[in-house]
Tab-separated table of C-alpha atoms in Angstrom:
chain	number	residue	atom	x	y	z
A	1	UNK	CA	17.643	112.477	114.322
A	2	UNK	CA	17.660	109.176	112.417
A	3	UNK	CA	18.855	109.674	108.892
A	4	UNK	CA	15.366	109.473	106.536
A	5	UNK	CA	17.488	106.818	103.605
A	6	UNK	CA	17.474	104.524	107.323
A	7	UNK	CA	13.586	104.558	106.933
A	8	UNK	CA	11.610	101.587	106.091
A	9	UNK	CA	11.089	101.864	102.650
A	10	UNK	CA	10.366	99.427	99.518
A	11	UNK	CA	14.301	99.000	99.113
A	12	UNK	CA	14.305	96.940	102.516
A	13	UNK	CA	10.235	95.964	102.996
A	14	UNK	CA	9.592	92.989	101.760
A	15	UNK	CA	5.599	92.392	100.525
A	16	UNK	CA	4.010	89.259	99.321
A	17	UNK	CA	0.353	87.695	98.579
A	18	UNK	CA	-0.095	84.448	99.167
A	19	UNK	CA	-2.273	82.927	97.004
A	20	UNK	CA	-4.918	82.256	99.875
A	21	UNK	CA	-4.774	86.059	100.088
A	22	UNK	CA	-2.807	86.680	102.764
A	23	UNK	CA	-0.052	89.412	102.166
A	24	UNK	CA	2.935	89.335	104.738
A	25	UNK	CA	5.185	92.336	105.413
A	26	UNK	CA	8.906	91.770	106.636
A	27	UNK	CA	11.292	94.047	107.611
A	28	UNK	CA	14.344	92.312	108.814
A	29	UNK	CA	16.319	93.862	111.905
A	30	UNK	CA	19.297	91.821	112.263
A	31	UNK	CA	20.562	93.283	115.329
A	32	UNK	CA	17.349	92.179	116.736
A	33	UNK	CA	17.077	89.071	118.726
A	34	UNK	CA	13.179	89.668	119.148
A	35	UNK	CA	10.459	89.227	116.550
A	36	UNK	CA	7.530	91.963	116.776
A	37	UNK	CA	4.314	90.350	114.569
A	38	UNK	CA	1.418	92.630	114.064
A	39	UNK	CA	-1.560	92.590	111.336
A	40	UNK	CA	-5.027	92.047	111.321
A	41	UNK	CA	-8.141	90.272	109.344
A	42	UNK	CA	-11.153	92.468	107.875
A	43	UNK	CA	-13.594	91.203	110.987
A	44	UNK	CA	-14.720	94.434	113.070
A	45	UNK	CA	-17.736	96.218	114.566
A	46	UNK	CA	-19.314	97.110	110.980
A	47	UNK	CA	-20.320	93.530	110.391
A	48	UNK	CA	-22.606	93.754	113.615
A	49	UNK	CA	-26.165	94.578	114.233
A	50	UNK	CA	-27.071	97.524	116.786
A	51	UNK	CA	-28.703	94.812	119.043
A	52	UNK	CA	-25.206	93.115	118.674
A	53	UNK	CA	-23.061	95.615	119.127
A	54	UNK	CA	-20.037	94.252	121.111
A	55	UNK	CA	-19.947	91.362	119.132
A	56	UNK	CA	-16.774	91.298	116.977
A	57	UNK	CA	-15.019	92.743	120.233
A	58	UNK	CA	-16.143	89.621	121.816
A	59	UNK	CA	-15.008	87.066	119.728
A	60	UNK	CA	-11.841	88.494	119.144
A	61	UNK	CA	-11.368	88.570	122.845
A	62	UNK	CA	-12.765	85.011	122.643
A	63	UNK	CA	-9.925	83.402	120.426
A	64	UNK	CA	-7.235	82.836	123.501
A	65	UNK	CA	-10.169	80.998	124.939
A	66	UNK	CA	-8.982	77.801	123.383
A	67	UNK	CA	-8.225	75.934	120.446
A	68	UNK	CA	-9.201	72.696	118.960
A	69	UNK	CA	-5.453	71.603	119.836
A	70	UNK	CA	-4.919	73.624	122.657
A	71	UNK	CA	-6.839	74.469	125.590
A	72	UNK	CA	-7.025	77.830	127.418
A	73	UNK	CA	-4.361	77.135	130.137
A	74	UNK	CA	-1.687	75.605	127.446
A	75	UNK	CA	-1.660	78.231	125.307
A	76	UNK	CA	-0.844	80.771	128.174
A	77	UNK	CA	1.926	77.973	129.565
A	78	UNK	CA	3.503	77.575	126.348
A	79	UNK	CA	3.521	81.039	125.667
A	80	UNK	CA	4.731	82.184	129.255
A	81	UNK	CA	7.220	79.626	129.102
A	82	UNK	CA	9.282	81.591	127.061
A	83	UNK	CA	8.246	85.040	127.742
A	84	UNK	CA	6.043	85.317	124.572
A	85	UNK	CA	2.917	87.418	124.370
A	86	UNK	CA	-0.275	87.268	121.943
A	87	UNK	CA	-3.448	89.413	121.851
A	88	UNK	CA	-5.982	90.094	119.466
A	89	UNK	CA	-8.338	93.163	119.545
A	90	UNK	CA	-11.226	94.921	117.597
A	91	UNK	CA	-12.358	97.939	115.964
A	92	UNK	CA	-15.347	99.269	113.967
A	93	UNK	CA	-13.170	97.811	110.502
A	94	UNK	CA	-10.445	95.113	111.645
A	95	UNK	CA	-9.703	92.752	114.045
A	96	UNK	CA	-6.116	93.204	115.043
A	97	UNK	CA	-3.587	90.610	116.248
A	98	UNK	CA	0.078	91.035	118.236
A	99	UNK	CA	2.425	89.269	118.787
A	100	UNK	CA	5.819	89.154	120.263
A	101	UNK	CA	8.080	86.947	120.886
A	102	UNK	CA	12.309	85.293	120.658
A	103	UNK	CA	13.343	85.019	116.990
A	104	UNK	CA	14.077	81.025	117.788
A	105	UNK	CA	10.005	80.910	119.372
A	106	UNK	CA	8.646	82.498	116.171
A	107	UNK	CA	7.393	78.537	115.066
A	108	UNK	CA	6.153	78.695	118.579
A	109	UNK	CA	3.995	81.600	118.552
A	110	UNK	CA	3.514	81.538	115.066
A	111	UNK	CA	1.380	78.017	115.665
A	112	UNK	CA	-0.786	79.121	118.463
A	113	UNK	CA	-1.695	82.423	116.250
A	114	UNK	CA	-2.859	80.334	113.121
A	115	UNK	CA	-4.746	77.481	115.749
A	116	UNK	CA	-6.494	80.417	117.560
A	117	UNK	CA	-7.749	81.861	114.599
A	118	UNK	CA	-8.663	78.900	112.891
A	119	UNK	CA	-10.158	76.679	114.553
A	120	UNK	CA	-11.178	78.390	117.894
A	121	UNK	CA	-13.545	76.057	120.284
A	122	UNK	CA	-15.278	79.150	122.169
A	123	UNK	CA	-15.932	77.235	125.552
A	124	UNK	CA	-19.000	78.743	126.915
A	125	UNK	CA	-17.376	78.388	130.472
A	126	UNK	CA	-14.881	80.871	129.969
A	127	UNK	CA	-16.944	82.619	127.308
A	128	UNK	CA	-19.430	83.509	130.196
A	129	UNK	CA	-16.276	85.058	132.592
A	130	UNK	CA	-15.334	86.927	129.846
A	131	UNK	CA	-18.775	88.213	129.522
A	132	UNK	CA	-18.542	89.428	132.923
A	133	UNK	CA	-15.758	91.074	132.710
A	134	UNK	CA	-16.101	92.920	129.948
A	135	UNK	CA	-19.740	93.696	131.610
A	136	UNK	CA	-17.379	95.085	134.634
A	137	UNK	CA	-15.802	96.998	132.147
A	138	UNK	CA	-18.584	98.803	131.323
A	139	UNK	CA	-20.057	99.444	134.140
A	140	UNK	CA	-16.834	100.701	135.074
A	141	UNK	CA	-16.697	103.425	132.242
A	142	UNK	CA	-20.021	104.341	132.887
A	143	UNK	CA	-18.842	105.940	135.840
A	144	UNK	CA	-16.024	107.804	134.728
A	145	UNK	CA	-16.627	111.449	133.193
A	146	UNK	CA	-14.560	111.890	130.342
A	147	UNK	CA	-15.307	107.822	128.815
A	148	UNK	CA	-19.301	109.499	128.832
A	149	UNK	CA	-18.253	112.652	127.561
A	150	UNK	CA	-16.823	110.980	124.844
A	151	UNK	CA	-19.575	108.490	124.108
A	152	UNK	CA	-22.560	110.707	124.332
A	153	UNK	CA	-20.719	112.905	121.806
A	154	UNK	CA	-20.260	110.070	119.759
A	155	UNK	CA	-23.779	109.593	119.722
A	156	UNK	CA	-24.749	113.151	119.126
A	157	UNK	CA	-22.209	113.359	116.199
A	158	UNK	CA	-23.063	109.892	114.573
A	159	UNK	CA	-26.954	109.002	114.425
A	160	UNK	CA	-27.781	105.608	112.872
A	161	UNK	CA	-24.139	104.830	112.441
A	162	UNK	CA	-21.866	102.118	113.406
A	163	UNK	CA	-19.278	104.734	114.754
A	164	UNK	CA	-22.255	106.207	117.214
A	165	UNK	CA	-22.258	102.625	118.882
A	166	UNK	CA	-19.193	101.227	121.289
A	167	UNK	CA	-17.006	98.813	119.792
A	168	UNK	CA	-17.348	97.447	122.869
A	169	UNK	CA	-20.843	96.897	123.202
A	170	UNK	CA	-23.185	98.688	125.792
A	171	UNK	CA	-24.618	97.058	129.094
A	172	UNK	CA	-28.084	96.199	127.031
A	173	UNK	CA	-26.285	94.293	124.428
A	174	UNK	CA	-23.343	92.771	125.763
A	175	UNK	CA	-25.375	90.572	128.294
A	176	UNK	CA	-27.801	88.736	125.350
A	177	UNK	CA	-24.963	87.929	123.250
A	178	UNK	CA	-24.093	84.099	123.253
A	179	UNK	CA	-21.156	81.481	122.129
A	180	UNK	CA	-23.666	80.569	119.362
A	181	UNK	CA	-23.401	84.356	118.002
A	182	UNK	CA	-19.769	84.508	118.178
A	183	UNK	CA	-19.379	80.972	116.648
A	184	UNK	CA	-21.762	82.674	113.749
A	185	UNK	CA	-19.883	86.038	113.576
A	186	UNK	CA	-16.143	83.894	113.315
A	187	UNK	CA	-17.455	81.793	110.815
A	188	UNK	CA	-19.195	84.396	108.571
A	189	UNK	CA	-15.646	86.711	108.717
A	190	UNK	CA	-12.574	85.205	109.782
A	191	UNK	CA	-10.607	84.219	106.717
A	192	UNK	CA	-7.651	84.488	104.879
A	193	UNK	CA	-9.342	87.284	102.346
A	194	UNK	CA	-8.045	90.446	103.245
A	195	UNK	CA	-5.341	89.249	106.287
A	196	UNK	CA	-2.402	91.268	106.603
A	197	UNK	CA	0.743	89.864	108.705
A	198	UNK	CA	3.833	91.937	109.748
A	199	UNK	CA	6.814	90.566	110.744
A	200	UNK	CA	10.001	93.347	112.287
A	201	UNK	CA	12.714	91.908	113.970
A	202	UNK	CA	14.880	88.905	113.311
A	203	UNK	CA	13.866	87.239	110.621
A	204	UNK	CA	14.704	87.148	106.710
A	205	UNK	CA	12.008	87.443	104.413
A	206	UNK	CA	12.105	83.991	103.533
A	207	UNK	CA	11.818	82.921	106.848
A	208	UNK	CA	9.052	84.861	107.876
A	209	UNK	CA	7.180	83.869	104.601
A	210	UNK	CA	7.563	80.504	105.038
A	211	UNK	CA	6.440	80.123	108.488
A	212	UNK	CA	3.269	82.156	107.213
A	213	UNK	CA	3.080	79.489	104.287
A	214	UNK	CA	3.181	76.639	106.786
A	215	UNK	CA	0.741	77.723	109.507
A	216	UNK	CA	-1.793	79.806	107.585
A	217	UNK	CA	-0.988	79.024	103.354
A	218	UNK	CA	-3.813	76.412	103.300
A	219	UNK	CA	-6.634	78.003	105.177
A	220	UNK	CA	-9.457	78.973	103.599
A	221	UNK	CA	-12.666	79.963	104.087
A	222	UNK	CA	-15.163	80.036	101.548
A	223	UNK	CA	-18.466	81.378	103.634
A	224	UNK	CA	-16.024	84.838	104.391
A	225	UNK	CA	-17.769	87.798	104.155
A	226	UNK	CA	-16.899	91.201	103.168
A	227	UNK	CA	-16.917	94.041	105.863
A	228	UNK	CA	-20.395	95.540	104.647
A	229	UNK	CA	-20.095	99.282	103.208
A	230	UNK	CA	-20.221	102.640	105.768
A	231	UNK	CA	-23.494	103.707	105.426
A	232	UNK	CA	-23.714	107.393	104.363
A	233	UNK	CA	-23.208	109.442	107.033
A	234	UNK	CA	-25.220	112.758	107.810
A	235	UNK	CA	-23.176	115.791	109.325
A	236	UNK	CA	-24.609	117.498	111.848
A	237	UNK	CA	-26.636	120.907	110.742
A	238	UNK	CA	-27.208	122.452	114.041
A	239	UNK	CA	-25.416	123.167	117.297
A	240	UNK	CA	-26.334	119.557	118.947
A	241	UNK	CA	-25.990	119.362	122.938
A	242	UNK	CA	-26.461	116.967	125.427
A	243	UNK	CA	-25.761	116.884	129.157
A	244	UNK	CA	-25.011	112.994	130.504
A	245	UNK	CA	-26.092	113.815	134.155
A	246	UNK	CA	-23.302	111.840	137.190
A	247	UNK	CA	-24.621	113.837	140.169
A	248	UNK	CA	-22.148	112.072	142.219
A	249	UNK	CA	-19.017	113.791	140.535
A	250	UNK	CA	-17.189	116.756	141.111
A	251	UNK	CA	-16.000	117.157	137.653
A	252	UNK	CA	-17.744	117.574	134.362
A	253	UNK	CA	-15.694	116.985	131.206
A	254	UNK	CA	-16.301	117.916	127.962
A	255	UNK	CA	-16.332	116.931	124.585
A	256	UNK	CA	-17.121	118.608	120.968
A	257	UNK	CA	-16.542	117.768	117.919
A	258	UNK	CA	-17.940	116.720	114.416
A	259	UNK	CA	-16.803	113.851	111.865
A	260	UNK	CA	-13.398	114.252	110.390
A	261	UNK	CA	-11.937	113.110	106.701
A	262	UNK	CA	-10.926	109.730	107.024
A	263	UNK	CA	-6.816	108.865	106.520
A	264	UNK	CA	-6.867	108.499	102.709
A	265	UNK	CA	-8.457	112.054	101.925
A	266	UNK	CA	-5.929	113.882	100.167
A	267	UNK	CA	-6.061	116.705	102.445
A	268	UNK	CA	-5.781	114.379	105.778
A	269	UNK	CA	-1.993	115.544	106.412
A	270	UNK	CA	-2.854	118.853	106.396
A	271	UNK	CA	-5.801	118.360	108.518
A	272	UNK	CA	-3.890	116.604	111.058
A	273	UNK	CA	-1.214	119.371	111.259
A	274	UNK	CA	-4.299	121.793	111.902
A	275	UNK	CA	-4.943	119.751	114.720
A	276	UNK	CA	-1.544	119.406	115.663
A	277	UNK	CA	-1.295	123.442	116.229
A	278	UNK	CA	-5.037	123.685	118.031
A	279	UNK	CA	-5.029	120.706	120.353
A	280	UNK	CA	-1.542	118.778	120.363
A	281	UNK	CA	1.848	120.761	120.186
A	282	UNK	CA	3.548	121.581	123.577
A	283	UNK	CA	1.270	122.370	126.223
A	284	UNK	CA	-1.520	120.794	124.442
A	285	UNK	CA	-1.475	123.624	121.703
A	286	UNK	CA	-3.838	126.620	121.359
A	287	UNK	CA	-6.698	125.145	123.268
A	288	UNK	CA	-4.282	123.688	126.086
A	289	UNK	CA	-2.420	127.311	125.728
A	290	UNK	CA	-5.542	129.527	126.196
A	291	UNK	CA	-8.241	127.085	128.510
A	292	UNK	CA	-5.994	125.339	131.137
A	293	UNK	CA	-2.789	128.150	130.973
A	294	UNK	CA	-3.993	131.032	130.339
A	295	UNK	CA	-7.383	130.829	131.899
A	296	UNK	CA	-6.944	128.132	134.178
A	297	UNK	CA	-10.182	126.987	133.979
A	298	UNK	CA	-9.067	122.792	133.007
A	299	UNK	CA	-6.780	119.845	134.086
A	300	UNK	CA	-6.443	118.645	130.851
A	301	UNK	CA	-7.722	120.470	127.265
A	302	UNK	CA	-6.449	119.074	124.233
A	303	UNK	CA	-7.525	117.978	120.659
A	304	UNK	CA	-7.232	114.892	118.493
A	305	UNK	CA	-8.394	113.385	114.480
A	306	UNK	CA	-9.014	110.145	115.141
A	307	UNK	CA	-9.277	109.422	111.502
A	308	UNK	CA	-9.164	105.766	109.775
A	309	UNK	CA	-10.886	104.042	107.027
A	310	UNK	CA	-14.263	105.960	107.635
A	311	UNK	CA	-14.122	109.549	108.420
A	312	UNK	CA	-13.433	109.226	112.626
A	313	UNK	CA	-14.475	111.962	114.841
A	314	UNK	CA	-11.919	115.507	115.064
A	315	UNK	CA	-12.706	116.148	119.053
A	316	UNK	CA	-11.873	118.485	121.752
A	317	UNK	CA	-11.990	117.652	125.151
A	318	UNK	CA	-11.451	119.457	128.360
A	319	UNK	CA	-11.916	118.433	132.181
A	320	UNK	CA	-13.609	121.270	134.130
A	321	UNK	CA	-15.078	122.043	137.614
A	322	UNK	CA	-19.288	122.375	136.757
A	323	UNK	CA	-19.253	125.605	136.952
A	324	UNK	CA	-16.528	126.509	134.433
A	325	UNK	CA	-18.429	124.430	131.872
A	326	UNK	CA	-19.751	127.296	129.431
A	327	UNK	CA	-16.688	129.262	129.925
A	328	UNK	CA	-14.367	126.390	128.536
A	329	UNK	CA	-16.870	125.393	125.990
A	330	UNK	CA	-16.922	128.840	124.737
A	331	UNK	CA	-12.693	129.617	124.877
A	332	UNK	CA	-12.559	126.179	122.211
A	333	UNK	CA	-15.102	127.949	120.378
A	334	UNK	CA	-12.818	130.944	120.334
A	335	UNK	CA	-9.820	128.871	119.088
A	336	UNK	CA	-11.938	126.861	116.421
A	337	UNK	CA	-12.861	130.214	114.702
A	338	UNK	CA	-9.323	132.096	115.289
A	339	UNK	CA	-7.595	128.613	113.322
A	340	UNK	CA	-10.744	129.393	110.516
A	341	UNK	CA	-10.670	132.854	110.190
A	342	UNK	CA	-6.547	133.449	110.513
A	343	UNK	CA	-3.675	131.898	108.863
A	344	UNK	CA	-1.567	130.223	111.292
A	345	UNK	CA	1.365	132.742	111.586
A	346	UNK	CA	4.651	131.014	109.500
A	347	UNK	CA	6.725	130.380	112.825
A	348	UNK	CA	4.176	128.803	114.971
A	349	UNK	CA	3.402	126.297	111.707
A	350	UNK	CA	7.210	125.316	111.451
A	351	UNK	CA	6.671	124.795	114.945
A	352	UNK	CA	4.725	121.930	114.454
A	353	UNK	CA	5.673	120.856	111.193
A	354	UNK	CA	9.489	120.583	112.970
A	355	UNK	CA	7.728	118.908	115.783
A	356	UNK	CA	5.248	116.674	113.522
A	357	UNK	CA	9.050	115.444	111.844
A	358	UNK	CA	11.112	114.936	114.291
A	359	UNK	CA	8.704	112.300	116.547
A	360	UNK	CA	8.761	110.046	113.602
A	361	UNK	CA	11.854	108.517	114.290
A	362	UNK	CA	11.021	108.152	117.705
A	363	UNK	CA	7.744	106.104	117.437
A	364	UNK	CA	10.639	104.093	114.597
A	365	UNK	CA	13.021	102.907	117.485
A	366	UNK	CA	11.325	99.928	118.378
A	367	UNK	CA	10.376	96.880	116.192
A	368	UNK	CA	6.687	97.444	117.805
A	369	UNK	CA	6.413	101.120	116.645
A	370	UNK	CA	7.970	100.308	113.039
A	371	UNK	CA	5.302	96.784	112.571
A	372	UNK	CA	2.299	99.684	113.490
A	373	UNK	CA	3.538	102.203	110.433
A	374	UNK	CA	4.082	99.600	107.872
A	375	UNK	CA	0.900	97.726	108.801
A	376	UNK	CA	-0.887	101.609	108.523
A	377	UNK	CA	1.181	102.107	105.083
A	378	UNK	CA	-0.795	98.924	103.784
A	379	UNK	CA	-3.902	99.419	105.489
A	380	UNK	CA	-4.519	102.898	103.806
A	381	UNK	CA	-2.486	102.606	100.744
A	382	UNK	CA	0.003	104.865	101.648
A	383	UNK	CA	3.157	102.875	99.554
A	384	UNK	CA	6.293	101.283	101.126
A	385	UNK	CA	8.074	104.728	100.463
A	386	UNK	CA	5.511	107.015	102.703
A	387	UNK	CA	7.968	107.101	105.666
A	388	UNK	CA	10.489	109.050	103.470
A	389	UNK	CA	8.184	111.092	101.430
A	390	UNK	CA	6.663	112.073	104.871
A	391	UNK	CA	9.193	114.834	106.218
A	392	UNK	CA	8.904	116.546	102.684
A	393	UNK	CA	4.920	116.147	102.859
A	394	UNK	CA	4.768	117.724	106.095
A	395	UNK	CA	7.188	120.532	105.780
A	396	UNK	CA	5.148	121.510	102.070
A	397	UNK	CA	1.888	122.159	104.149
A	398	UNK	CA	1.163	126.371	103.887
A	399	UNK	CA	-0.549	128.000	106.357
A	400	UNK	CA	-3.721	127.988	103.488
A	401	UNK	CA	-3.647	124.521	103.477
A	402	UNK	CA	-4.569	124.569	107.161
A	403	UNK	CA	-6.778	127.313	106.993
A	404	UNK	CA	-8.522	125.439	104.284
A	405	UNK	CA	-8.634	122.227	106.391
A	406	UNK	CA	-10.117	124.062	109.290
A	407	UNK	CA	-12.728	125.422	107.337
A	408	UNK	CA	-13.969	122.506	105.535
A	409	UNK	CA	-13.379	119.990	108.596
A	410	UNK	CA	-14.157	122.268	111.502
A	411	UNK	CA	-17.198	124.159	112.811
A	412	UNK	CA	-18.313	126.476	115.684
A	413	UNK	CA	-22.346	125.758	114.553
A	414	UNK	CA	-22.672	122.657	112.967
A	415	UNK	CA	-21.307	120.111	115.608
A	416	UNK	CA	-21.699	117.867	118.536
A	417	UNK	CA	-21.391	119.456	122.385
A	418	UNK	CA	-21.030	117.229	125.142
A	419	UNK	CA	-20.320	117.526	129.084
A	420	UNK	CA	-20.840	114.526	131.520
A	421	UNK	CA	-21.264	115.555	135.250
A	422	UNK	CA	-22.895	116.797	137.832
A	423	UNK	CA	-26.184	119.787	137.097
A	424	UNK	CA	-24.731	122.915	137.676
């Protein structure tokens, strides 16, 4: 295992505002020859209306589209020319940018990034092909069990909410939007308020900083607007169920859950450990152990916390043959209760604490996997020095602490039930 005083840490991450309000990250690999860029701008699926939903996942998409100095085909020459790559996604919060690329085609890439984002042209041309496919794209999840599963419980578990809608849109909204609406949404939220940029690989601090100062130091935009506030969000007081009928399936899949604490609750750690001993460790942990070992009854039954800067759904998900629906439903019902009402026995917790530990250096051997943790480390104000306290926050977790976690963040009653498939 990689030695934790090798971590990432404030000794060797370098962090700076710019007075635009950019900050820039830099963690300098010298042995690197490649340059791994990641960050993102506070743009995401929050700022949208329902009857717009899909719209910050549009533009982002949208940006590669063309620039006002460089049209759709150049930029993909220039950056297949020397092997680059550069994407930019959205969420409910962010929009997120990557890049990768040479050290020596940093300038390169670097230029493209700032032109895309600044001063995009949104052809409507292209803007309408990308409409279609990302139509495609939906149509295509819309017939595919476990995406439903997934989206009707989202629905169920979040009424009224931003996180109840797709971040990338639905087949009623996605077809009215227009270039006019994402010229709109780019102008009311991309900006240099709130931009983080992360630069691993093989470049000095003052490199990287300086490239950021030449490309992106004088943009500003004074119409930006804040991501608006999560609206208050209502947790479910019933048992809530909901059947997405796809008579022409063979399996139905199925997902519960209810709204988790989002990553900067105090108690998140130990809530994601929970999770890590009911839906993730081995064979897909306690669930996985007792519905698709033991029992036999799935081809895949796991759980995940999706937390993030609201409080993201805790789900568990299993694919089943129709008629094994209630069964399965009913054995994750079983393990939710056994994780509430018993303390997780001492082994089986170091178990996943050891396990928990020792993948962190893993997801740390590439320049890709270190630009994602420092970019989370900002994004929830964890500190620079979160990747070494981390082994020692992890192992301190009791088994209380997870009992406690289950209890206040898990629920056999109050939660969402969901099964896409065919009637039984």
């Amino acid at each position: 295992m990689t030695i934790s005083h090798n971590y990432p840490s404030s000794a060797t991450i370098h962090r700076e505002t710019l007075p635009n309000g950019i900050t820039v990250l830099v963690y300098e690999r010298s042995g690197s020859q490649s340059v791994m860029i990641e960050g993102y701008l506070p743009a995401g699926a929050l700022a949208e209306t329902a009857a717009q939903s899909g719209l910050a996942n549009y533009t982002a998409v949208s940006l590669m589209r063309g620039s006002q100095n460089h049209s759709f085909d150049d930029i993909y020459e220039k950056l297949e020319a020397v092997g680059a790559e550069l994407s930019f996604s959205s969420g409910y919060h962010l929009t997120s940018l990557s890049a990768q690329c040479l050290a020596e085609d940093a300038d390169l890439v670097l230029n493209l990034l700032a032109d895309v984002v600044r001063q995009p042209v949104f052809p409507e041309p292209l803007l309408n092909q990308l409409k279609g496919q990302i139509i495609t794209g939906l149509q295509m999840r819309a017939n595919d069990t476990q995406h439903m599963a997934s989206r009707t419980l989202r629905e169920l578990i979040y009424p009224n909410h931003p996180y109840g809608r797709s971040q990338n849109g639905s087949l009623q909204t996605v077809p009215t939007l227009s270039v006019a609406d994402v010229k709109q949404f780019h102008a009311n939220h991309y900006g240099p308020q709130g931009m983080v940029i992360c630069f691993v690989g093989a470049l000095t601090p003052a490199q990287a900083v300086a490239k950021v100062n030449a490309v992106l130091g004088d943009w500003h935009n004074d119409a930006q607007q804040p991501m608006p506030a999560l609206p208050e969000l209502m947790l479910p007081d019933d048992r809530l169920q909901r059947h997405h009928p796809m008579p022409d399936k063979y399996q139905s899949d199925i997902a519960l859950g209810r709204p988790g604490p989002p990553r900067n609750a105090p108690d998140y750690l130990a809530a994601s450990l929970m999770n890590t001993v009911l839906g993730v460790f081995g064979m897909m942990g306690r669930i996985g152990k007792n519905v698709r070992e033991a029992q036999g009854l799935a081809y895949y039954a796991y759980s995940s916390l999706q937390g993030g800067l609201g409080p993201g759904a805790w789900l568990a998900a299993a694919g089943v043959a129709p008629d094994k629906v209630e069964q399965a439903t009913n054995s994750i019902l079983d393990e939710i209760a056994r994780i509430q009402n018993e303390r997780v026995p001492v082994e089986e917790l170091a178990d996943s604490q050891a396990y928990r530990i020792g993948s962190l250096p893993v997801g740390l051997e590439t320049n890709s996997g270190i630009a994602n943790v420092i970019t989370d480390m900002e994004l929830y104000d964890w500190g620079l020095d979160y990747l070494l306290e981390y082994p020692d926050l992890v192992r301190a977790i009791t088994s209380d602490q997870v009992q406690a976690a289950a209890q206040k963040y898990l629920s056999t009653e109050h939660l969402g039930i969901a099964v896409a498939g065919p009637e039984i």
